[in-house]
Amino acid sequence: MLNFTPTILKNLLSKSSTRLYPFETREPFKNVRGELKINIEECKLCGICAKKCPVNCIKVDKKTGLWEVNPFECVYCGICVDNCPTNCLYFKSEYQTPNQTKHLKTFHKIEKN
Ligand code: SF4
Ligand code: SF4
């Protein structure tokens, strides 16, 4: 026990090595792939993102103007972002927040006359 005393005292008196998440979060790294977002006004509902997505978590319906993603199935590979012809898809630097229920993110494009 005496052998551990200096280590115990050091740990008690030094700063914590971990953060009090979720109250304290780390600054995200540059270019991190966080939450997937869409600028729906720029989207032309071509469906390329849905066709290219390896896990089929994007749904596009041109007739109803729907663009939908399941953020809990997304693997954040970035293929949809890289292949979008209008560059309306992008990643935020913050990660998708944890949730008790898995919900879809749905957007509707309103066509301008
Ligand atoms: S690839 Fe881009 S423009 Fe085409 S449906 Fe997807 S988000 Fe919209
Ligand atoms: S980042 Fe990858 S997995 Fe996520 S929606 Fe885009 S293509 Fe699909």
PDB file of C-alpha atoms and ligand atoms in Angstrom:
ATOM      1  CA  MET A   1       0.000   0.000   0.000  1.00  0.00           C
ATOM      2  CA  LEU A   2       2.809   2.355   0.848  1.00  0.00           C
ATOM      3  CA  ASN A   3       4.224   1.866  -2.649  1.00  0.00           C
ATOM      4  CA  PHE A   4       1.028   3.278  -4.167  1.00  0.00           C
ATOM      5  CA  THR A   5       0.755   6.291  -1.915  1.00  0.00           C
ATOM      6  CA  PRO A   6       2.697   8.708  -4.164  1.00  0.00           C
ATOM      7  CA  THR A   7       0.605   7.668  -7.182  1.00  0.00           C
ATOM      8  CA  ILE A   8      -2.657   8.039  -5.262  1.00  0.00           C
ATOM      9  CA  LEU A   9      -1.628  11.478  -4.017  1.00  0.00           C
ATOM     10  CA  LYS A  10      -0.508  12.529  -7.498  1.00  0.00           C
ATOM     11  CA  ASN A  11      -3.836  11.438  -9.034  1.00  0.00           C
ATOM     12  CA  LEU A  12      -5.835  13.181  -6.335  1.00  0.00           C
ATOM     13  CA  LEU A  13      -3.987  16.453  -6.768  1.00  0.00           C
ATOM     14  CA  SER A  14      -3.508  16.554 -10.559  1.00  0.00           C
ATOM     15  CA  LYS A  15      -5.965  17.611 -13.270  1.00  0.00           C
ATOM     16  CA  SER A  16      -8.369  14.966 -14.617  1.00  0.00           C
ATOM     17  CA  SER A  17      -7.249  13.191 -17.826  1.00  0.00           C
ATOM     18  CA  THR A  18     -10.819  12.834 -19.081  1.00  0.00           C
ATOM     19  CA  ARG A  19     -13.632  15.250 -19.881  1.00  0.00           C
ATOM     20  CA  LEU A  20     -17.007  15.463 -18.181  1.00  0.00           C
ATOM     21  CA  TYR A  21     -18.882  14.573 -21.389  1.00  0.00           C
ATOM     22  CA  PRO A  22     -21.550  15.626 -22.339  1.00  0.00           C
ATOM     23  CA  PHE A  23     -21.092  18.810 -20.269  1.00  0.00           C
ATOM     24  CA  GLU A  24     -17.625  19.346 -21.657  1.00  0.00           C
ATOM     25  CA  THR A  25     -16.876  18.478 -25.299  1.00  0.00           C
ATOM     26  CA  ARG A  26     -13.706  18.629 -27.355  1.00  0.00           C
ATOM     27  CA  GLU A  27     -13.322  21.078 -30.225  1.00  0.00           C
ATOM     28  CA  PRO A  28     -13.904  19.115 -33.471  1.00  0.00           C
ATOM     29  CA  PHE A  29     -10.933  18.471 -35.757  1.00  0.00           C
ATOM     30  CA  LYS A  30     -10.682  20.367 -39.038  1.00  0.00           C
ATOM     31  CA  ASN A  31     -12.532  18.706 -41.971  1.00  0.00           C
ATOM     32  CA  VAL A  32     -14.158  16.150 -39.685  1.00  0.00           C
ATOM     33  CA  ARG A  33     -17.226  14.402 -41.157  1.00  0.00           C
ATOM     34  CA  GLY A  34     -19.914  15.319 -38.676  1.00  0.00           C
ATOM     35  CA  GLU A  35     -23.634  15.583 -39.240  1.00  0.00           C
ATOM     36  CA  LEU A  36     -24.745  15.326 -42.901  1.00  0.00           C
ATOM     37  CA  LYS A  37     -26.670  18.415 -43.995  1.00  0.00           C
ATOM     38  CA  ILE A  38     -28.411  19.527 -47.176  1.00  0.00           C
ATOM     39  CA  ASN A  39     -29.098  22.914 -48.650  1.00  0.00           C
ATOM     40  CA  ILE A  40     -32.458  21.789 -50.027  1.00  0.00           C
ATOM     41  CA  GLU A  41     -32.955  24.890 -52.182  1.00  0.00           C
ATOM     42  CA  GLU A  42     -29.895  23.936 -54.265  1.00  0.00           C
ATOM     43  CA  CYS A  43     -30.914  20.276 -54.603  1.00  0.00           C
ATOM     44  CA  LYS A  44     -32.307  19.290 -58.008  1.00  0.00           C
ATOM     45  CA  LEU A  45     -33.636  15.938 -56.747  1.00  0.00           C
ATOM     46  CA  CYS A  46     -31.549  14.042 -59.305  1.00  0.00           C
ATOM     47  CA  GLY A  47     -31.195  11.040 -56.972  1.00  0.00           C
ATOM     48  CA  ILE A  48     -27.456  10.503 -57.575  1.00  0.00           C
ATOM     49  CA  CYS A  49     -26.740  10.622 -53.824  1.00  0.00           C
ATOM     50  CA  ALA A  50     -29.364   7.920 -53.169  1.00  0.00           C
ATOM     51  CA  LYS A  51     -27.993   5.701 -55.969  1.00  0.00           C
ATOM     52  CA  LYS A  52     -24.389   6.049 -54.801  1.00  0.00           C
ATOM     53  CA  CYS A  53     -25.006   5.624 -51.055  1.00  0.00           C
ATOM     54  CA  PRO A  54     -23.505   2.245 -50.060  1.00  0.00           C
ATOM     55  CA  VAL A  55     -26.006   1.654 -47.251  1.00  0.00           C
ATOM     56  CA  ASN A  56     -29.137   3.023 -49.002  1.00  0.00           C
ATOM     57  CA  CYS A  57     -29.896   5.501 -46.262  1.00  0.00           C
ATOM     58  CA  ILE A  58     -30.939   8.331 -48.611  1.00  0.00           C
ATOM     59  CA  LYS A  59     -34.347   8.498 -50.267  1.00  0.00           C
ATOM     60  CA  VAL A  60     -35.183  10.978 -53.021  1.00  0.00           C
ATOM     61  CA  ASP A  61     -38.600  11.439 -54.612  1.00  0.00           C
ATOM     62  CA  LYS A  62     -38.685  14.000 -57.375  1.00  0.00           C
ATOM     63  CA  LYS A  63     -42.488  13.928 -57.681  1.00  0.00           C
ATOM     64  CA  THR A  64     -43.124  14.965 -54.087  1.00  0.00           C
ATOM     65  CA  GLY A  65     -39.928  17.001 -53.699  1.00  0.00           C
ATOM     66  CA  LEU A  66     -38.720  14.757 -50.876  1.00  0.00           C
ATOM     67  CA  TRP A  67     -35.120  14.300 -49.761  1.00  0.00           C
ATOM     68  CA  GLU A  68     -34.634  12.094 -46.729  1.00  0.00           C
ATOM     69  CA  VAL A  69     -31.701  10.588 -44.855  1.00  0.00           C
ATOM     70  CA  ASN A  70     -31.477   8.151 -41.993  1.00  0.00           C
ATOM     71  CA  PRO A  71     -28.579   9.542 -39.933  1.00  0.00           C
ATOM     72  CA  PHE A  72     -28.467   6.394 -37.795  1.00  0.00           C
ATOM     73  CA  GLU A  73     -27.640   4.201 -40.795  1.00  0.00           C
ATOM     74  CA  CYS A  74     -25.239   6.638 -42.457  1.00  0.00           C
ATOM     75  CA  VAL A  75     -21.598   5.539 -42.243  1.00  0.00           C
ATOM     76  CA  TYR A  76     -20.298   9.044 -43.090  1.00  0.00           C
ATOM     77  CA  CYS A  77     -18.301   7.804 -46.081  1.00  0.00           C
ATOM     78  CA  GLY A  78     -18.779  11.088 -47.955  1.00  0.00           C
ATOM     79  CA  ILE A  79     -19.686   9.489 -51.333  1.00  0.00           C
ATOM     80  CA  CYS A  80     -22.966  11.428 -51.571  1.00  0.00           C
ATOM     81  CA  VAL A  81     -21.199  14.708 -50.809  1.00  0.00           C
ATOM     82  CA  ASP A  82     -18.479  14.020 -53.402  1.00  0.00           C
ATOM     83  CA  ASN A  83     -20.962  13.067 -56.140  1.00  0.00           C
ATOM     84  CA  CYS A  84     -23.659  15.710 -55.683  1.00  0.00           C
ATOM     85  CA  PRO A  85     -23.682  17.784 -58.896  1.00  0.00           C
ATOM     86  CA  THR A  86     -24.857  20.953 -57.140  1.00  0.00           C
ATOM     87  CA  ASN A  87     -22.645  20.643 -54.019  1.00  0.00           C
ATOM     88  CA  CYS A  88     -25.698  21.052 -51.814  1.00  0.00           C
ATOM     89  CA  LEU A  89     -24.639  18.267 -49.444  1.00  0.00           C
ATOM     90  CA  TYR A  90     -22.065  18.947 -46.768  1.00  0.00           C
ATOM     91  CA  PHE A  91     -20.855  17.770 -43.390  1.00  0.00           C
ATOM     92  CA  LYS A  92     -21.058  19.876 -40.266  1.00  0.00           C
ATOM     93  CA  SER A  93     -18.065  19.649 -37.966  1.00  0.00           C
ATOM     94  CA  GLU A  94     -20.286  18.580 -35.051  1.00  0.00           C
ATOM     95  CA  TYR A  95     -21.298  14.926 -34.799  1.00  0.00           C
ATOM     96  CA  GLN A  96     -24.860  13.686 -34.850  1.00  0.00           C
ATOM     97  CA  THR A  97     -26.067  13.866 -31.239  1.00  0.00           C
ATOM     98  CA  PRO A  98     -27.027  10.618 -29.473  1.00  0.00           C
ATOM     99  CA  ASN A  99     -30.734   9.909 -29.375  1.00  0.00           C
ATOM    100  CA  GLN A 100     -33.117   7.485 -27.723  1.00  0.00           C
ATOM    101  CA  THR A 101     -35.127   7.059 -30.923  1.00  0.00           C
ATOM    102  CA  LYS A 102     -33.849   6.599 -34.474  1.00  0.00           C
ATOM    103  CA  HIS A 103     -35.500   9.255 -36.576  1.00  0.00           C
ATOM    104  CA  LEU A 104     -35.263  10.212 -40.247  1.00  0.00           C
ATOM    105  CA  LYS A 105     -34.333  13.690 -41.400  1.00  0.00           C
ATOM    106  CA  THR A 106     -36.817  14.793 -44.021  1.00  0.00           C
ATOM    107  CA  PHE A 107     -36.701  17.838 -46.274  1.00  0.00           C
ATOM    108  CA  HIS A 108     -39.139  19.026 -48.906  1.00  0.00           C
ATOM    109  CA  LYS A 109     -38.115  21.157 -51.814  1.00  0.00           C
ATOM    110  CA  ILE A 110     -40.671  23.799 -52.637  1.00  0.00           C
ATOM    111  CA  GLU A 111     -40.631  24.441 -56.385  1.00  0.00           C
ATOM    112  CA  LYS A 112     -40.589  28.123 -57.307  1.00  0.00           C
ATOM    113  CA  ASN A 113     -42.811  29.185 -60.221  1.00  0.00           C
TER     114      ASN A 113
HETATM  115  S1  SF4 B   1     -27.127  14.343 -55.582  1.00  0.00           S
HETATM  116 FE1  SF4 B   1     -27.344  16.406 -54.745  1.00  0.00          FE
HETATM  117  S2  SF4 B   1     -28.758  17.412 -56.148  1.00  0.00           S
HETATM  118 FE2  SF4 B   1     -28.955  15.213 -56.524  1.00  0.00          FE
HETATM  119  S3  SF4 B   1     -30.633  14.565 -55.169  1.00  0.00           S
HETATM  120 FE3  SF4 B   1     -28.755  14.263 -54.050  1.00  0.00          FE
HETATM  121  S4  SF4 B   1     -28.515  16.136 -52.861  1.00  0.00           S
HETATM  122 FE4  SF4 B   1     -29.978  16.577 -54.471  1.00  0.00          FE
HETATM  123  S1  SF4 B   2     -22.165   9.798 -46.168  1.00  0.00           S
HETATM  124 FE1  SF4 B   2     -22.120   7.787 -47.200  1.00  0.00          FE
HETATM  125  S2  SF4 B   2     -23.450   6.508 -45.968  1.00  0.00           S
HETATM  126 FE2  SF4 B   2     -23.894   8.617 -45.400  1.00  0.00          FE
HETATM  127  S3  SF4 B   2     -25.595   9.209 -46.674  1.00  0.00           S
HETATM  128 FE3  SF4 B   2     -23.729   9.824 -47.744  1.00  0.00          FE
HETATM  129  S4  SF4 B   2     -23.246   8.105 -49.104  1.00  0.00           S
HETATM  130 FE4  SF4 B   2     -24.710   7.372 -47.575  1.00  0.00          FE
END
